C-alpha cells in the first residue's frame, strides 16, 4: 500500500514504524474472515482491513472523528488478523500508534472518560483493586448483573515453597490476579519447585502496563514498564534465569518492553534484556513435562487466550503439557476466536464482549468437558460466571 504520512508524524520513530507496517498491507482482506468484530458486526470498518485504512487516513493528516475512534475502540486487540495475514502486517503495533494519535485528537468525553479514568486508576493498583473487590463481595447481592459477574468469590492461596534451588526465576504477580486467583502463581511455584526451579517475586513489580496501553494512557503504561524494569533489575544482576509470566496478557506486554522503551536512553538496554528474558510459563514447563499421570479421566477444554496464540505465537504447547499429564482434551470449534474478555474491553464494550462470550462458551461446552482451562486471568474471570463448570488456570490442574 502506498503511503504519504503527514508532517506531524513523518520521520518520527512511530511514523517510520507505522509507514513500514502500512506498506506491507496489500489490502487482500484475508484477515477480515478471522476477525471477531467483523464477524459480529459485518462492517468493513469493524474489521482489520477497514481499521488499517482508517489509521492510514489519520496518519496522512485527514480529519479524525469520533466515528474513527469508535471503530478503533471496538477492536479487541486479539491479533487474530496478524495470524491470518500472509504479508506479516503487524496490526497490533499499528493499532497502538493509531489509537494514540486518535486519542490525542479526539478527547474522551462523559461516561467514556470517567470509566477509562477509573479503570486506569483502580485496575493497575493491586492493593486498591483488592480492597474494592472485598467491598464488592459484600455488596454483590444488590449489584446489577454486569458488575456482579466481575465480582469473583474469594479464593485462598496454597503453599508457596521456600526458594531453595540454584535455578531461580521471577514471576510477575501483576495487578488483578493476586485478588481474583491467588493460587495461580503459587501453583506455578509448587510445580517448578518440584523440577528444581525456585520461583521468586520482586516486591516492587506490579501491573505490566497493559491497562494503560488499552485505555488511552500510554504514559501510564511507560511508567509501569519502567517501574518493573527497576524492580527486576537487581534480581537479573544476581543471576536470575528468566522472568516467568502466568498471564499471557501480561507476557505479551512485558515481551515488548524493549520496543516500548526503545527511545528512552536510560531504560532501553535494560528493557530489551528484560524482554529477552521473559517467558510464558508453558515454555518453561514444556522443558520439564509431568512424569506422573493423573488417574482420573478428566476432560479438559483448553481455551488458548489470544495473547498466547496470536500475540506470543505459542500454540499447542499447553495442550501438549496437559496431554502428557494424562488429561483428555476436548475439541473447541473456532478456537482462534477471542472470548470477548480482552482486558478491560468487557467493561467498555459489554454488548460485543457478551456476544463473543456466549459464542465461545457454546463452542467450548459442545464437547462436554469437565473443566475449562486457560492461561490468562482475563479469560478465566470472564468465562467463569456463565460456564456452569469449573474454570481454572492450566497450572492449577497440574500442581
Ligand atoms: S491480510 Fe494482511 S495484507 Fe491482507 S488486508 Fe489484512 S492486513 Fe492487509
Ligand atoms: S485485533 Fe482482533 S478485533 Fe482487532 S481487527 Fe484484528 S482480528 Fe479484528
XYZ file of C-alpha atoms and ligand atoms in Angstrom:
415
model
C 0.000 0.000 0.000
C 1.355 3.452 -0.916
C 1.586 5.984 1.903
C 2.210 9.688 2.308
C 2.410 10.399 6.018
C 1.638 13.876 7.331
C 4.389 16.140 8.681
C 3.329 15.714 12.326
C 4.449 12.069 12.317
C 6.725 11.689 9.272
C 10.310 10.889 10.267
C 9.463 10.049 13.913
C 10.116 6.564 15.304
C 6.354 5.908 15.449
C 5.825 7.327 11.961
C 8.563 5.169 10.467
C 7.145 2.071 12.155
C 3.592 2.833 11.050
C 4.783 3.516 7.498
C 6.670 0.215 7.372
C 3.573 -1.660 8.566
C 1.145 0.110 6.239
C 3.348 -0.520 3.205
C 3.223 -4.272 3.873
C -0.575 -4.408 3.640
C -1.756 -5.411 0.180
C -5.453 -4.979 1.050
C -6.215 -8.609 0.230
C -8.800 -8.853 3.035
C -7.903 -12.388 4.169
C -7.779 -11.020 7.726
C -11.423 -9.938 7.767
C -12.593 -13.564 7.711
C -10.960 -14.288 11.085
C -11.837 -11.008 12.808
C -14.411 -11.499 15.591
C -15.803 -7.955 15.410
C -16.229 -8.156 11.637
C -17.995 -11.499 12.045
C -20.388 -9.982 14.581
C -20.963 -6.524 13.110
C -20.455 -7.154 9.380
C -18.998 -3.664 8.801
C -15.726 -3.388 6.851
C -14.655 -0.606 9.216
C -15.040 -3.010 12.156
C -12.563 -5.391 10.591
C -8.763 -5.157 10.313
C -8.570 -4.026 6.688
C -11.033 -1.193 7.316
C -9.296 -0.153 10.533
C -5.936 -0.160 8.771
C -7.419 2.138 6.138
C -8.839 4.458 8.817
C -5.450 4.657 10.552
C -3.720 5.351 7.242
C -6.071 8.300 6.694
C -5.385 9.617 10.206
C -1.609 9.333 9.794
C -1.847 11.038 6.406
C -3.413 14.049 8.083
C -7.116 13.625 7.346
C -9.671 14.793 9.903
C -10.141 12.464 12.864
C -13.679 11.937 14.095
C -15.423 10.180 16.954
C -16.553 7.635 14.376
C -12.947 6.744 13.611
C -12.284 6.441 17.332
C -15.260 4.168 17.920
C -14.216 1.767 15.121
C -10.766 1.529 16.723
C -12.315 1.184 20.208
C -14.349 -1.794 19.038
C -11.154 -3.674 18.137
C -10.375 -6.343 20.745
C -6.603 -6.222 20.023
C -6.901 -10.003 19.770
C -4.476 -10.013 16.803
C -6.231 -12.920 15.121
C -5.794 -10.853 11.955
C -1.989 -10.981 12.366
C -2.033 -14.760 12.459
C -4.069 -14.848 9.247
C -2.195 -12.136 7.336
C 0.059 -13.596 4.622
C 2.067 -10.349 4.377
C 3.203 -10.177 8.012
C 1.356 -6.946 8.825
C 1.946 -6.086 12.497
C -1.580 -4.887 13.079
C -1.218 -4.715 16.887
C 1.703 -2.294 16.689
C -0.104 -0.148 14.123
C -3.198 -0.010 16.330
C -1.102 1.102 19.306
C 0.242 4.023 17.256
C -3.113 4.775 15.596
C -5.065 4.797 18.852
C -2.526 7.090 20.495
C -2.803 9.656 17.672
C -6.606 9.417 17.555
C -6.962 9.794 21.332
C -4.760 12.899 21.275
C -7.084 14.477 18.700
C -10.468 13.278 19.924
C -10.576 13.789 23.702
C -12.696 11.323 25.636
C -15.950 12.742 26.968
C -18.668 11.964 29.506
C -19.029 8.455 30.873
C -16.379 7.074 28.499
C -13.824 9.475 30.000
C -14.914 8.701 33.571
C -14.910 4.928 33.005
C -11.435 4.924 31.427
C -10.001 7.174 34.144
C -11.486 4.916 36.845
C -10.130 1.767 35.197
C -6.681 3.316 34.768
C -6.674 4.289 38.439
C -8.124 1.143 40.021
C -7.105 -1.873 37.942
C -3.303 -1.429 37.876
C -3.170 -0.831 41.649
C -3.251 -4.319 43.176
C -3.969 -3.043 46.700
C -6.752 -0.701 45.667
C -8.259 -3.342 43.385
C -8.066 -5.946 46.162
C -9.726 -3.575 48.666
C -12.531 -2.688 46.286
C -13.085 -6.349 45.439
C -13.555 -7.089 49.155
C -16.195 -4.352 49.363
C -17.724 -5.605 46.103
C -18.067 -9.134 47.502
C -20.104 -7.744 50.402
C -22.293 -5.644 48.101
C -22.615 -8.320 45.392
C -26.227 -9.349 46.182
C -27.557 -5.865 45.354
C -25.387 -5.194 42.300
C -26.546 -5.087 38.664
C -25.654 -8.219 36.640
C -22.850 -6.592 34.625
C -20.948 -5.723 37.831
C -21.965 -8.869 39.713
C -20.225 -11.001 37.099
C -16.992 -9.128 37.717
C -17.004 -9.923 41.444
C -15.429 -13.318 41.845
C -15.686 -15.411 45.022
C -12.750 -15.120 47.454
C -10.109 -17.798 46.916
C -7.182 -18.862 49.058
C -3.555 -19.227 48.084
C -1.898 -22.601 48.553
C 1.655 -23.249 49.729
C 4.472 -21.306 48.028
C 7.710 -23.265 48.611
C 10.786 -21.528 50.063
C 13.415 -20.577 47.451
C 15.886 -23.466 47.826
C 17.222 -24.113 44.319
C 20.171 -22.563 42.481
C 17.950 -22.117 39.429
C 15.758 -19.077 40.102
C 13.105 -17.413 38.004
C 10.952 -14.390 38.860
C 7.211 -14.397 38.375
C 5.052 -11.309 37.825
C 2.231 -11.060 40.351
C 0.534 -8.361 38.268
C -2.489 -6.314 39.263
C -5.762 -8.278 39.400
C -4.552 -11.879 39.521
C -3.455 -11.903 43.207
C -7.005 -10.900 44.193
C -9.016 -12.919 41.671
C -6.987 -16.120 41.688
C -4.130 -16.024 44.207
C -3.209 -19.694 43.815
C -2.139 -19.465 40.157
C 1.371 -18.220 40.889
C 1.667 -20.421 43.989
C 0.721 -23.437 41.854
C 3.408 -22.436 39.353
C 5.907 -22.135 42.236
C 4.982 -25.616 43.522
C 5.306 -27.193 40.099
C 8.605 -25.519 39.272
C 9.964 -26.323 42.749
C 9.298 -29.994 42.023
C 11.523 -29.791 38.928
C 14.369 -27.862 40.588
C 13.453 -24.226 39.921
C 12.603 -21.675 42.619
C 10.056 -19.036 41.696
C 10.586 -15.661 43.373
C 8.746 -12.314 43.330
C 10.189 -8.813 43.056
C 8.020 -6.975 45.611
C 8.029 -3.669 43.733
C 6.913 -5.126 40.395
C 3.247 -4.554 39.557
C 0.867 -4.098 36.643
C 2.642 -4.780 33.336
C 1.146 -1.672 31.709
C -1.478 -3.398 29.572
C -4.325 -1.494 31.196
C -2.823 1.864 30.197
C -1.967 0.657 26.697
C -5.559 -0.424 26.115
C -7.132 2.625 27.758
C -5.592 5.703 26.165
C -2.962 6.039 28.917
C 0.285 5.481 27.064
C 2.284 7.443 29.644
C 0.860 5.323 32.467
C 1.968 2.198 30.582
C 5.509 3.561 30.264
C 5.611 4.367 33.998
C 4.549 0.773 34.775
C 7.163 -0.665 32.398
C 9.987 1.437 33.913
C 8.929 0.503 37.459
C 9.018 -3.211 36.575
C 12.420 -2.938 34.889
C 13.764 -1.264 38.061
C 12.123 -3.903 40.273
C 13.565 -6.882 38.373
C 17.000 -5.486 37.631
C 18.688 -6.372 40.971
C 17.460 -9.974 40.531
C 18.767 -10.027 36.952
C 22.158 -8.848 38.152
C 22.247 -11.552 40.798
C 21.803 -14.397 38.297
C 18.058 -14.691 37.652
C 17.443 -17.180 34.823
C 14.149 -15.901 33.446
C 11.056 -13.831 34.135
C 8.003 -16.051 34.005
C 4.502 -14.932 33.073
C 1.486 -16.890 34.236
C -0.911 -14.483 32.487
C -0.320 -14.394 28.747
C -1.910 -10.927 28.607
C 0.953 -9.592 30.743
C 3.516 -11.753 28.950
C 2.812 -10.202 25.584
C 3.308 -6.692 27.013
C 6.489 -7.431 29.004
C 7.982 -9.218 25.992
C 7.513 -5.888 24.205
C 9.225 -3.670 26.839
C 12.303 -3.496 24.599
C 10.251 -1.805 21.863
C 8.112 0.219 24.265
C 11.135 1.833 25.917
C 13.423 1.816 22.864
C 13.610 5.614 22.706
C 14.325 6.038 26.432
C 18.114 6.188 26.764
C 18.007 5.398 30.483
C 15.900 2.244 30.093
C 16.268 0.978 26.507
C 19.068 -1.522 27.105
C 17.700 -2.955 30.351
C 14.168 -3.129 28.917
C 15.464 -5.130 25.945
C 17.234 -7.537 28.313
C 14.033 -7.941 30.374
C 12.048 -8.660 27.199
C 14.587 -11.248 26.095
C 14.376 -12.974 29.491
C 10.575 -13.085 29.542
C 8.980 -16.494 29.071
C 5.449 -17.777 29.241
C 5.115 -20.407 31.962
C 4.203 -23.017 29.347
C 7.608 -22.740 27.660
C 9.335 -23.483 30.981
C 7.029 -26.363 31.941
C 7.350 -27.845 28.430
C 11.028 -28.435 29.227
C 10.006 -30.330 32.375
C 6.969 -32.303 31.329
C 4.962 -34.019 34.046
C 6.069 -37.586 34.661
C 3.114 -38.635 36.861
C -0.164 -39.033 35.016
C -3.423 -38.102 36.698
C -5.558 -41.134 37.408
C -8.953 -39.555 36.710
C -10.368 -39.271 33.199
C -10.855 -35.535 33.445
C -11.889 -33.973 30.158
C -10.333 -30.541 29.804
C -11.324 -27.829 27.337
C -8.257 -25.657 26.899
C -9.160 -22.171 25.700
C -5.982 -20.589 24.268
C -6.015 -16.848 25.029
C -5.455 -14.573 22.022
C -2.372 -13.168 23.731
C -0.936 -16.686 23.853
C -1.813 -17.866 20.338
C -1.770 -14.627 18.310
C 0.414 -12.384 20.496
C 3.139 -14.748 21.703
C 2.532 -17.151 18.777
C 2.609 -20.071 21.191
C 0.074 -22.601 20.028
C -0.263 -26.196 21.132
C 2.278 -26.066 23.987
C -0.163 -26.091 26.908
C -2.220 -28.752 25.144
C 0.885 -30.959 24.914
C 1.634 -30.420 28.619
C -1.917 -31.289 29.664
C -1.958 -34.415 27.478
C 1.362 -35.563 28.893
C -0.100 -35.158 32.403
C -2.854 -37.580 31.397
C -5.730 -35.186 30.779
C -8.078 -35.756 27.873
C -8.524 -32.623 25.779
C -11.871 -31.838 24.197
C -12.410 -30.128 20.854
C -13.236 -26.439 20.626
C -14.754 -25.037 17.462
C -13.134 -21.798 16.194
C -10.510 -21.827 18.941
C -8.720 -18.950 17.173
C -11.544 -16.546 18.076
C -11.485 -14.227 21.099
C -13.755 -14.936 24.096
C -14.551 -11.216 24.427
C -12.566 -10.559 27.584
C -9.695 -8.545 26.049
C -8.553 -6.770 29.209
C -10.979 -4.005 30.115
C -12.912 -4.461 26.834
C -15.608 -6.473 28.602
C -16.423 -3.397 30.716
C -16.086 -0.802 27.960
C -17.818 -2.769 25.177
C -20.165 -5.044 27.158
C -22.516 -5.907 24.282
C -19.891 -7.178 21.841
C -17.991 -8.806 24.675
C -21.129 -10.578 25.922
C -21.958 -11.929 22.457
C -18.440 -13.243 21.980
C -18.536 -14.928 25.391
C -21.819 -16.629 24.541
C -20.376 -17.953 21.256
C -17.165 -19.068 22.940
C -18.928 -20.943 25.742
C -21.227 -22.654 23.271
C -18.159 -23.780 21.266
C -16.358 -24.933 24.401
C -19.256 -26.798 26.021
C -20.297 -28.629 22.837
C -17.792 -31.433 23.516
C -18.873 -31.832 27.182
C -15.678 -31.024 29.112
C -15.455 -31.442 32.902
C -13.370 -28.309 33.341
C -12.274 -25.306 31.286
C -8.618 -24.334 31.448
C -6.947 -21.221 30.124
C -3.747 -19.225 30.504
C -4.847 -15.675 31.207
C -6.651 -14.264 34.218
C -8.816 -12.049 31.991
C -10.259 -15.013 30.061
C -10.680 -17.088 33.228
C -12.653 -14.461 35.131
C -14.673 -13.517 32.026
C -15.816 -17.074 31.249
C -16.309 -18.364 34.792
C -19.632 -16.718 35.787
C -21.514 -18.313 32.850
C -19.554 -21.521 32.290
C -21.517 -23.826 34.606
C -18.378 -25.941 35.120
C -15.080 -25.132 36.898
C -12.744 -22.704 35.119
C -9.057 -22.862 36.122
C -5.598 -21.850 35.023
C -3.938 -24.916 33.454
C -1.099 -24.869 36.027
C -3.666 -25.334 38.812
C -4.718 -28.624 37.173
C -1.086 -29.742 37.096
C 0.022 -28.606 40.550
S -4.489 -9.971 5.399
Fe -2.718 -8.639 5.786
S -2.211 -7.772 3.774
Fe -4.298 -8.605 3.609
S -5.655 -6.851 4.121
Fe -5.293 -7.974 6.024
S -3.545 -6.927 6.963
Fe -3.570 -6.305 4.796
S -7.143 -7.385 16.525
Fe -8.893 -8.815 16.515
S -10.721 -7.490 16.625
Fe -8.978 -6.170 16.073
S -9.020 -6.093 13.835
Fe -7.607 -7.777 14.373
S -8.892 -9.619 14.412
Fe -10.281 -7.845 14.444
